[in-house]
Amino acid sequence: ALAGAALCYTAISYRESSKKKGSDYHQDGAEKKRRPSKHPSFIIDDPSNDPVLKDSGVVFPFNHEEKMRRRIAARVAVEEDNMTPRQSVTVRVPATSANMGPGYDCLGLAVDLWSEVTVSRADKFEIVAEGEGAKQMPKDETNYMVIGCKAAFEAANKPMPLLKYHVVSRIPFARGLGSSSAAIVAGITAGLILAGHRLPCWGSEALLQIAAGIEGHPDNVAPAVYGGIQLGINNGTRWVTERVPCPSGMQLVMFIPDFVGKTSDARGVLGPTISREEAAFNIGRCAFLIHAFCTGNLDNLKWGVQDKMHQPQRGQKLYNYLYPMIEAAERAGACCAYLSGAGPTVMAITSGASGDIFTQREKERTDSLVARAMIQVAEDCNIKGKLLVTAAVNEGARVVKVEPPFSTDNIIYRDHI
């Protein structure tokens, strides 16, 4: 305790002395003036990065971004390979489930359901789509893949060439599973690789800034980029995310209706204000939800996903099956159930999975019982759709193929990329 007190006193003393000695002058004695950042707008000079901390010898356990800054500063980086444009790249990107009840526009998880996007240099612009939503998907420059790719080339300060996009979509289109965010993140990732450009992550999360800037919020794009369960906020300067622990044994059981759910329609049924009681309700539920994940207490998820900001309004005006399906799923043994994103998909979380589920006794899990209960409600409400059982995934978007490859004779990357 005495050692800790002494350390804190030293840090505070150093901070005060630094303020007195170094706040007005540079090393050359000239009066200190704030220099404008030379970074592009998406690479943030975050004022929360304390300059005194950077100069001091004190780094606390939670200062992970400062630790990374010091590691980078101590290395001699070889970046020539960054300047090599690629001819073609294939990116896998996961589906995502946002809001998770009370985490409106700030909480989401990556779903083990993937689309693949291949972008290649070409003689003419073209989009070829197959799989989920292939017919509804825009085939012009309004497609989010193209918008994301264009943003990447702008970040690299290079003109975007003519490109061909080939998407194999396994993410249901406009069903509340992050199909637009997947397209954005895939486009940005592909564009960066083709342009031969890389972005800073620690202390900036530059790729996330681009993606969230296009989408408007981080609840889908953050798990699409990083995987897992992601909590994102805007700190007044930039988007900031943190990973929430994802307990083992979780499965996702989702009912996906056949009809499209437009985010604009789903937001249109929400009022412009909420009451203090509703705000307090959601604050408590969101905190409870995060605590349940952090402690692995999945029994508490059913309380954590409760919401008063958007689910009741959407259930009443758009999705009459929502609350009957949530109640049926929980009665059948689900840890919780909620409206995925803006809907229309209903997501249930179950527990008990161990290894490959097809080698495990079914009675050790509840996914089949929950699936049947959700299907029954859909039939009772005359809602057609499909039931999908999968899992959360801790990996976000990644490159699976590139020409020319990054691997060499001496260094071979995963999947010989």
Tab-separated table of C-alpha atoms in Angstrom:
chain	number	residue	atom	x	y	z
A	1	ALA	CA	0.000	0.000	0.000
A	2	LEU	CA	2.842	2.384	0.896
A	3	ALA	CA	4.582	1.570	-2.370
A	4	GLY	CA	1.377	2.238	-4.298
A	5	ALA	CA	0.839	5.546	-2.513
A	6	ALA	CA	4.415	6.556	-3.242
A	7	LEU	CA	3.992	5.695	-6.935
A	8	CYS	CA	0.799	7.742	-7.183
A	9	TYR	CA	2.459	10.684	-5.372
A	10	THR	CA	5.400	10.511	-7.784
A	11	ALA	CA	3.096	10.509	-10.797
A	12	ILE	CA	1.061	13.462	-9.477
A	13	SER	CA	4.182	15.405	-8.570
A	14	TYR	CA	5.634	14.789	-12.018
A	15	ARG	CA	2.387	15.946	-13.632
A	16	GLU	CA	2.350	19.196	-11.633
A	17	SER	CA	6.008	19.938	-12.301
A	18	SER	CA	5.549	19.196	-16.000
A	19	LYS	CA	2.638	21.610	-16.157
A	20	LYS	CA	4.766	24.367	-14.606
A	21	LYS	CA	7.926	23.699	-16.585
A	22	GLY	CA	6.669	22.462	-19.928
A	23	SER	CA	3.271	23.949	-20.576
A	24	ASP	CA	4.451	27.141	-22.258
A	25	TYR	CA	7.735	26.236	-23.922
A	26	HIS	CA	9.212	23.694	-26.310
A	27	GLN	CA	12.721	22.343	-25.780
A	28	ASP	CA	14.117	25.217	-27.825
A	29	GLY	CA	12.477	27.763	-25.518
A	30	ALA	CA	10.018	29.039	-28.083
A	31	GLU	CA	6.479	29.769	-26.941
A	32	LYS	CA	4.309	26.681	-27.386
A	33	LYS	CA	1.622	26.889	-30.028
A	34	ARG	CA	-0.850	24.174	-30.914
A	35	ARG	CA	0.023	22.852	-34.348
A	36	PRO	CA	-2.804	21.688	-36.580
A	37	SER	CA	-2.871	17.940	-37.176
A	38	LYS	CA	-1.413	16.738	-40.459
A	39	HIS	CA	-3.384	13.518	-40.245
A	40	PRO	CA	-6.407	12.869	-42.440
A	41	SER	CA	-9.697	13.575	-40.638
A	42	PHE	CA	-10.284	9.928	-39.762
A	43	ILE	CA	-6.903	9.610	-37.985
A	44	ILE	CA	-7.606	11.310	-34.715
A	45	ASP	CA	-5.156	13.125	-32.453
A	46	ASP	CA	-7.213	12.193	-29.406
A	47	PRO	CA	-6.815	14.809	-26.632
A	48	SER	CA	-7.540	12.057	-24.111
A	49	ASN	CA	-4.020	10.773	-24.860
A	50	ASP	CA	-2.299	12.604	-22.012
A	51	PRO	CA	0.984	14.221	-23.187
A	52	VAL	CA	2.309	14.119	-19.623
A	53	LEU	CA	1.706	10.371	-19.497
A	54	LYS	CA	3.547	9.983	-22.780
A	55	ASP	CA	6.635	11.685	-21.361
A	56	SER	CA	6.564	10.084	-17.923
A	57	GLY	CA	7.878	6.703	-16.901
A	58	VAL	CA	4.580	5.760	-15.270
A	59	VAL	CA	2.307	3.434	-17.248
A	60	PHE	CA	-0.608	1.889	-15.414
A	61	PRO	CA	-2.160	-1.493	-16.363
A	62	PHE	CA	-5.142	0.136	-18.081
A	63	ASN	CA	-2.983	2.366	-20.321
A	64	HIS	CA	-2.947	-0.225	-23.105
A	65	GLU	CA	-2.895	2.319	-25.935
A	66	GLU	CA	0.093	4.099	-24.378
A	67	LYS	CA	1.884	0.754	-24.005
A	68	MET	CA	1.335	0.087	-27.694
A	69	ARG	CA	2.548	3.587	-28.614
A	70	ARG	CA	5.804	2.960	-26.754
A	71	ARG	CA	6.287	-0.440	-28.362
A	72	ILE	CA	5.817	1.071	-31.811
A	73	ALA	CA	8.210	3.907	-31.048
A	74	ALA	CA	10.873	1.406	-30.009
A	75	ARG	CA	10.649	-0.559	-33.267
A	76	VAL	CA	12.180	0.037	-36.653
A	77	ALA	CA	9.273	-0.601	-38.994
A	78	VAL	CA	9.738	-1.812	-42.542
A	79	GLU	CA	6.811	-0.455	-44.516
A	80	GLU	CA	7.911	-0.818	-48.133
A	81	ASP	CA	5.382	-3.603	-48.669
A	82	ASN	CA	2.616	-1.171	-47.752
A	83	MET	CA	3.292	0.694	-50.952
A	84	THR	CA	2.603	-2.314	-53.178
A	85	PRO	CA	-0.862	-2.113	-54.754
A	86	ARG	CA	-2.673	-5.425	-55.218
A	87	GLN	CA	-4.609	-6.635	-58.249
A	88	SER	CA	-7.311	-8.606	-56.494
A	89	VAL	CA	-8.443	-9.329	-52.951
A	90	THR	CA	-11.110	-11.469	-51.301
A	91	VAL	CA	-12.512	-10.445	-47.920
A	92	ARG	CA	-14.703	-12.484	-45.546
A	93	VAL	CA	-16.948	-10.425	-43.281
A	94	PRO	CA	-19.395	-11.630	-40.605
A	95	ALA	CA	-23.031	-10.837	-40.001
A	96	THR	CA	-23.714	-8.790	-36.887
A	97	SER	CA	-26.553	-8.370	-34.414
A	98	ALA	CA	-26.918	-4.864	-33.011
A	99	ASN	CA	-28.611	-3.235	-30.013
A	100	MET	CA	-29.032	-6.513	-28.108
A	101	GLY	CA	-32.002	-4.975	-26.326
A	102	PRO	CA	-31.038	-1.783	-24.477
A	103	GLY	CA	-27.710	-1.089	-26.239
A	104	TYR	CA	-29.305	1.144	-28.860
A	105	ASP	CA	-26.752	2.172	-31.512
A	106	CYS	CA	-23.802	1.236	-29.278
A	107	LEU	CA	-23.716	-2.552	-28.701
A	108	GLY	CA	-23.438	-5.467	-31.107
A	109	LEU	CA	-21.948	-8.910	-31.661
A	110	ALA	CA	-20.451	-10.753	-34.617
A	111	VAL	CA	-22.401	-13.746	-35.894
A	112	ASP	CA	-20.848	-16.876	-37.403
A	113	LEU	CA	-22.497	-16.232	-40.767
A	114	TRP	CA	-20.206	-14.912	-43.479
A	115	SER	CA	-20.228	-13.185	-46.835
A	116	GLU	CA	-17.280	-13.080	-49.219
A	117	VAL	CA	-16.434	-10.102	-51.395
A	118	THR	CA	-13.818	-10.229	-54.150
A	119	VAL	CA	-12.698	-6.921	-55.631
A	120	SER	CA	-10.424	-6.872	-58.671
A	121	ARG	CA	-8.943	-4.240	-60.954
A	122	ALA	CA	-10.871	-4.310	-64.218
A	123	ASP	CA	-11.506	-2.571	-67.543
A	124	LYS	CA	-15.049	-1.594	-66.540
A	125	PHE	CA	-17.134	-1.146	-63.395
A	126	GLU	CA	-19.237	-4.196	-62.548
A	127	ILE	CA	-21.030	-5.777	-59.580
A	128	VAL	CA	-21.861	-9.470	-59.690
A	129	ALA	CA	-23.907	-10.808	-56.785
A	130	GLU	CA	-25.086	-14.243	-55.771
A	131	GLY	CA	-26.727	-15.650	-52.679
A	132	GLU	CA	-28.820	-13.748	-50.136
A	133	GLY	CA	-30.314	-10.522	-51.468
A	134	ALA	CA	-28.594	-10.811	-54.833
A	135	LYS	CA	-31.609	-9.418	-56.696
A	136	GLN	CA	-32.336	-6.560	-54.259
A	137	MET	CA	-28.703	-5.489	-53.925
A	138	PRO	CA	-27.832	-2.192	-55.716
A	139	LYS	CA	-25.587	-2.795	-58.720
A	140	ASP	CA	-24.321	0.780	-59.041
A	141	GLU	CA	-22.108	3.119	-57.053
A	142	THR	CA	-24.717	3.458	-54.293
A	143	ASN	CA	-23.776	-0.042	-53.128
A	144	TYR	CA	-22.083	0.176	-49.723
A	145	MET	CA	-19.207	-1.991	-50.968
A	146	VAL	CA	-18.371	0.689	-53.518
A	147	ILE	CA	-18.824	3.512	-51.004
A	148	GLY	CA	-16.497	1.758	-48.555
A	149	CYS	CA	-13.899	1.038	-51.217
A	150	LYS	CA	-13.973	4.638	-52.411
A	151	ALA	CA	-13.441	5.852	-48.842
A	152	ALA	CA	-10.394	3.587	-48.544
A	153	PHE	CA	-8.774	5.010	-51.687
A	154	GLU	CA	-9.506	8.522	-50.425
A	155	ALA	CA	-7.776	7.593	-47.157
A	156	ALA	CA	-4.781	6.427	-49.193
A	157	ASN	CA	-4.914	9.676	-51.196
A	158	LYS	CA	-5.075	7.683	-54.425
A	159	PRO	CA	-7.601	7.707	-57.272
A	160	MET	CA	-9.899	4.706	-57.305
A	161	PRO	CA	-9.480	2.622	-60.475
A	162	LEU	CA	-12.197	0.738	-62.302
A	163	LEU	CA	-13.095	-2.289	-60.206
A	164	LYS	CA	-15.156	-5.434	-60.457
A	165	TYR	CA	-17.032	-6.561	-57.331
A	166	HIS	CA	-18.117	-10.164	-56.876
A	167	VAL	CA	-20.084	-10.853	-53.704
A	168	VAL	CA	-21.233	-14.218	-52.403
A	169	SER	CA	-23.708	-13.151	-49.735
A	170	ARG	CA	-24.748	-15.478	-46.943
A	171	ILE	CA	-26.035	-12.643	-44.759
A	172	PRO	CA	-29.798	-12.131	-45.205
A	173	PHE	CA	-30.384	-8.769	-46.873
A	174	ALA	CA	-32.097	-6.065	-44.768
A	175	ARG	CA	-33.135	-8.442	-41.990
A	176	GLY	CA	-31.405	-6.837	-39.010
A	177	LEU	CA	-28.186	-8.822	-39.355
A	178	GLY	CA	-25.821	-6.085	-40.503
A	179	SER	CA	-25.775	-6.684	-44.259
A	180	SER	CA	-25.068	-2.994	-44.957
A	181	SER	CA	-22.289	-2.830	-42.354
A	182	ALA	CA	-20.741	-5.988	-43.769
A	183	ALA	CA	-20.694	-4.369	-47.215
A	184	ILE	CA	-19.101	-1.180	-45.817
A	185	VAL	CA	-16.374	-3.018	-43.907
A	186	ALA	CA	-15.662	-5.394	-46.801
A	187	GLY	CA	-15.362	-2.456	-49.191
A	188	ILE	CA	-13.002	-0.500	-46.932
A	189	THR	CA	-10.835	-3.546	-46.263
A	190	ALA	CA	-10.636	-4.467	-49.940
A	191	GLY	CA	-9.898	-0.888	-50.930
A	192	LEU	CA	-7.022	-0.557	-48.476
A	193	ILE	CA	-5.430	-3.769	-49.724
A	194	LEU	CA	-5.807	-2.824	-53.388
A	195	ALA	CA	-4.403	0.649	-52.729
A	196	GLY	CA	-1.446	-0.747	-50.781
A	197	HIS	CA	-2.273	1.342	-47.728
A	198	ARG	CA	-2.540	0.612	-44.001
A	199	LEU	CA	-4.128	2.604	-41.204
A	200	PRO	CA	-3.309	3.096	-37.510
A	201	CYS	CA	-5.492	1.320	-34.991
A	202	TRP	CA	-4.147	1.992	-31.492
A	203	GLY	CA	-5.176	5.446	-30.324
A	204	SER	CA	-7.090	6.114	-33.529
A	205	GLU	CA	-9.081	3.090	-34.803
A	206	ALA	CA	-8.916	4.767	-38.186
A	207	LEU	CA	-10.695	2.008	-40.114
A	208	LEU	CA	-13.541	2.121	-37.596
A	209	GLN	CA	-13.772	5.921	-37.979
A	210	ILE	CA	-14.310	5.506	-41.714
A	211	ALA	CA	-16.879	2.727	-41.302
A	212	ALA	CA	-18.830	4.400	-38.498
A	213	GLY	CA	-18.711	7.673	-40.414
A	214	ILE	CA	-20.511	6.009	-43.310
A	215	GLU	CA	-22.939	4.011	-41.144
A	216	GLY	CA	-23.519	6.718	-38.540
A	217	HIS	CA	-22.989	4.534	-35.464
A	218	PRO	CA	-20.664	1.719	-34.382
A	219	ASP	CA	-23.022	-1.031	-33.185
A	220	ASN	CA	-22.750	-3.117	-36.372
A	221	VAL	CA	-19.489	-1.969	-37.937
A	222	ALA	CA	-17.403	-2.473	-34.770
A	223	PRO	CA	-18.118	-6.227	-34.473
A	224	ALA	CA	-17.828	-6.528	-38.253
A	225	VAL	CA	-14.290	-5.111	-37.993
A	226	TYR	CA	-13.116	-6.709	-34.729
A	227	GLY	CA	-15.462	-9.643	-34.089
A	228	GLY	CA	-16.897	-10.628	-30.722
A	229	ILE	CA	-19.163	-8.398	-28.651
A	230	GLN	CA	-18.283	-4.727	-29.073
A	231	LEU	CA	-19.350	-1.668	-27.104
A	232	GLY	CA	-18.830	1.642	-28.902
A	233	ILE	CA	-19.233	5.299	-28.005
A	234	ASN	CA	-18.198	8.650	-29.399
A	235	ASN	CA	-15.968	10.421	-26.872
A	236	GLY	CA	-16.520	13.811	-28.478
A	237	THR	CA	-13.471	13.406	-30.692
A	238	ARG	CA	-13.715	9.952	-32.236
A	239	TRP	CA	-15.460	6.602	-32.041
A	240	VAL	CA	-14.015	4.401	-29.308
A	241	THR	CA	-14.727	0.696	-28.857
A	242	GLU	CA	-14.032	-1.960	-26.266
A	243	ARG	CA	-14.487	-5.717	-26.459
A	244	VAL	CA	-16.983	-7.287	-24.055
A	245	PRO	CA	-16.210	-10.888	-22.996
A	246	CYS	CA	-18.161	-13.503	-24.919
A	247	PRO	CA	-18.897	-16.501	-22.642
A	248	SER	CA	-18.164	-19.967	-23.991
A	249	GLY	CA	-20.990	-22.318	-24.904
A	250	MET	CA	-23.239	-19.606	-26.306
A	251	GLN	CA	-25.357	-20.326	-29.340
A	252	LEU	CA	-27.495	-17.998	-31.418
A	253	VAL	CA	-30.947	-19.135	-32.492
A	254	MET	CA	-32.567	-16.693	-34.874
A	255	PHE	CA	-35.877	-16.522	-36.658
A	256	ILE	CA	-35.443	-14.633	-39.928
A	257	PRO	CA	-38.736	-13.548	-41.557
A	258	ASP	CA	-39.075	-13.607	-45.315
A	259	PHE	CA	-39.869	-9.903	-45.526
A	260	VAL	CA	-37.404	-7.007	-45.588
A	261	GLY	CA	-37.136	-4.627	-42.653
A	262	LYS	CA	-36.095	-1.107	-43.620
A	263	THR	CA	-34.064	0.695	-40.976
A	264	SER	CA	-35.680	3.991	-41.974
A	265	ASP	CA	-39.146	2.544	-41.284
A	266	ALA	CA	-38.003	1.024	-37.996
A	267	ARG	CA	-36.546	4.353	-36.838
A	268	GLY	CA	-39.623	6.186	-38.063
A	269	VAL	CA	-41.869	4.581	-35.439
A	270	LEU	CA	-39.697	5.862	-32.578
A	271	GLY	CA	-40.590	9.074	-30.788
A	272	PRO	CA	-38.201	12.053	-30.704
A	273	THR	CA	-37.848	11.922	-26.907
A	274	ILE	CA	-37.921	9.415	-24.048
A	275	SER	CA	-38.898	9.885	-20.419
A	276	ARG	CA	-36.539	9.914	-17.450
A	277	GLU	CA	-38.070	6.609	-16.322
A	278	GLU	CA	-37.373	5.015	-19.708
A	279	ALA	CA	-33.806	6.346	-19.729
A	280	ALA	CA	-33.165	5.002	-16.219
A	281	PHE	CA	-34.656	1.643	-17.183
A	282	ASN	CA	-32.367	1.262	-20.194
A	283	ILE	CA	-29.255	2.481	-18.383
A	284	GLY	CA	-29.748	-0.135	-15.687
A	285	ARG	CA	-30.544	-2.925	-18.161
A	286	CYS	CA	-27.523	-2.157	-20.357
A	287	ALA	CA	-25.219	-2.183	-17.321
A	288	PHE	CA	-26.789	-5.451	-16.179
A	289	LEU	CA	-26.318	-6.950	-19.637
A	290	ILE	CA	-22.615	-6.047	-19.795
A	291	HIS	CA	-22.112	-7.386	-16.260
A	292	ALA	CA	-23.762	-10.689	-17.226
A	293	PHE	CA	-21.361	-11.107	-20.139
A	294	CYS	CA	-18.342	-10.081	-18.068
A	295	THR	CA	-19.140	-12.562	-15.300
A	296	GLY	CA	-20.394	-15.321	-17.593
A	297	ASN	CA	-23.730	-15.345	-15.758
A	298	LEU	CA	-25.953	-16.117	-18.724
A	299	ASP	CA	-29.022	-16.511	-16.505
A	300	ASN	CA	-29.019	-12.738	-16.050
A	301	LEU	CA	-29.154	-12.030	-19.787
A	302	LYS	CA	-32.951	-12.195	-19.808
A	303	TRP	CA	-33.067	-9.142	-17.555
A	304	GLY	CA	-30.200	-7.414	-19.331
A	305	VAL	CA	-31.805	-7.428	-22.791
A	306	GLN	CA	-35.011	-5.748	-21.639
A	307	ASP	CA	-35.648	-2.400	-23.310
A	308	LYS	CA	-38.061	0.520	-23.395
A	309	MET	CA	-36.461	2.709	-26.069
A	310	HIS	CA	-37.226	0.865	-29.291
A	311	GLN	CA	-38.418	-2.738	-28.944
A	312	PRO	CA	-41.925	-1.992	-27.534
A	313	GLN	CA	-42.600	0.580	-30.253
A	314	ARG	CA	-41.365	-1.668	-33.035
A	315	GLY	CA	-43.175	-4.689	-31.639
A	316	GLN	CA	-46.436	-2.791	-31.483
A	317	LYS	CA	-46.284	-1.078	-34.867
A	318	LEU	CA	-44.145	-3.343	-37.068
A	319	TYR	CA	-43.545	-6.810	-35.647
A	320	ASN	CA	-46.564	-8.197	-33.807
A	321	TYR	CA	-44.790	-11.527	-33.304
A	322	LEU	CA	-41.817	-10.004	-31.420
A	323	TYR	CA	-42.855	-10.285	-27.785
A	324	PRO	CA	-44.761	-13.582	-28.149
A	325	MET	CA	-41.595	-15.034	-29.739
A	326	ILE	CA	-39.318	-13.615	-27.035
A	327	GLU	CA	-41.534	-15.078	-24.301
A	328	ALA	CA	-41.780	-18.463	-26.041
A	329	ALA	CA	-38.017	-18.671	-26.538
A	330	GLU	CA	-37.313	-17.909	-22.883
A	331	ARG	CA	-39.952	-20.403	-21.686
A	332	ALA	CA	-38.278	-23.046	-23.868
A	333	GLY	CA	-34.925	-22.448	-22.169
A	334	ALA	CA	-33.268	-19.519	-23.954
A	335	CYS	CA	-31.082	-17.294	-21.807
A	336	CYS	CA	-32.679	-14.318	-23.531
A	337	ALA	CA	-34.189	-13.108	-26.777
A	338	TYR	CA	-34.359	-9.689	-28.436
A	339	LEU	CA	-34.994	-7.869	-31.709
A	340	SER	CA	-31.811	-8.027	-33.786
A	341	GLY	CA	-30.916	-4.546	-34.970
A	342	ALA	CA	-33.923	-2.775	-36.426
A	343	GLY	CA	-35.534	-6.141	-37.207
A	344	PRO	CA	-37.324	-8.110	-38.412
A	345	THR	CA	-35.050	-10.944	-37.132
A	346	VAL	CA	-35.552	-12.160	-33.568
A	347	MET	CA	-32.366	-13.409	-31.879
A	348	ALA	CA	-32.273	-15.852	-28.977
A	349	ILE	CA	-29.147	-16.785	-27.013
A	350	THR	CA	-28.806	-20.265	-25.550
A	351	SER	CA	-26.065	-21.968	-23.567
A	352	GLY	CA	-24.582	-25.413	-23.040
A	353	ALA	CA	-22.780	-25.964	-26.347
A	354	SER	CA	-19.473	-27.816	-26.082
A	355	GLY	CA	-17.308	-28.663	-29.074
A	356	ASP	CA	-19.120	-29.603	-32.257
A	357	ILE	CA	-22.818	-29.663	-31.333
A	358	PHE	CA	-23.485	-32.623	-33.627
A	359	THR	CA	-21.258	-34.787	-31.436
A	360	GLN	CA	-22.962	-33.610	-28.228
A	361	ARG	CA	-26.090	-35.021	-26.628
A	362	GLU	CA	-28.945	-32.741	-27.602
A	363	LYS	CA	-30.517	-32.727	-24.141
A	364	GLU	CA	-27.427	-30.925	-22.803
A	365	ARG	CA	-28.468	-27.907	-24.861
A	366	THR	CA	-31.711	-26.027	-25.441
A	367	ASP	CA	-31.261	-24.745	-29.000
A	368	SER	CA	-33.626	-27.285	-30.582
A	369	LEU	CA	-36.389	-26.626	-28.044
A	370	VAL	CA	-36.007	-22.888	-28.463
A	371	ALA	CA	-36.009	-23.186	-32.260
A	372	ARG	CA	-39.253	-25.177	-32.250
A	373	ALA	CA	-40.885	-22.699	-29.877
A	374	MET	CA	-39.957	-19.761	-32.107
A	375	ILE	CA	-41.205	-21.548	-35.226
A	376	GLN	CA	-44.525	-22.255	-33.512
A	377	VAL	CA	-45.044	-18.580	-32.715
A	378	ALA	CA	-44.233	-17.668	-36.317
A	379	GLU	CA	-46.843	-20.129	-37.533
A	380	ASP	CA	-49.413	-18.832	-35.040
A	381	CYS	CA	-48.776	-15.272	-36.265
A	382	ASN	CA	-48.765	-16.363	-39.917
A	383	ILE	CA	-45.188	-15.140	-40.407
A	384	LYS	CA	-43.125	-17.047	-42.947
A	385	GLY	CA	-39.379	-17.296	-42.537
A	386	LYS	CA	-36.513	-19.583	-41.611
A	387	LEU	CA	-34.813	-20.626	-38.398
A	388	LEU	CA	-31.022	-20.516	-38.235
A	389	VAL	CA	-28.805	-21.861	-35.443
A	390	THR	CA	-25.220	-20.632	-35.271
A	391	ALA	CA	-22.840	-19.018	-32.762
A	392	ALA	CA	-21.109	-15.763	-31.916
A	393	VAL	CA	-17.654	-15.427	-33.448
A	394	ASN	CA	-14.624	-13.615	-32.049
A	395	GLU	CA	-13.116	-12.798	-35.441
A	396	GLY	CA	-14.088	-9.897	-37.639
A	397	ALA	CA	-13.467	-9.193	-41.317
A	398	ARG	CA	-10.277	-10.636	-42.753
A	399	VAL	CA	-8.498	-11.086	-46.050
A	400	VAL	CA	-8.612	-14.691	-47.276
A	401	LYS	CA	-6.989	-14.287	-50.692
A	402	VAL	CA	-4.901	-11.634	-52.410
A	403	GLU	CA	-2.929	-11.243	-55.653
A	404	PRO	CA	-0.024	-10.838	-55.474
A	405	PRO	CA	0.129	-12.598	-52.093
A	406	PHE	CA	1.602	-11.245	-48.876
A	407	SER	CA	3.259	-14.578	-48.091
A	408	THR	CA	6.836	-15.118	-49.209
A	409	ASP	CA	9.193	-18.071	-49.292
A	410	ASN	CA	10.333	-17.191	-45.776
A	411	ILE	CA	7.130	-15.935	-44.152
A	412	ILE	CA	3.833	-17.710	-44.766
A	413	TYR	CA	0.656	-16.120	-43.451
A	414	ARG	CA	-2.563	-17.884	-42.539
A	415	ASP	CA	-4.148	-19.647	-45.511
A	416	HIS	CA	-1.042	-18.708	-47.563
A	417	ILE	CA	-2.434	-15.199	-48.051
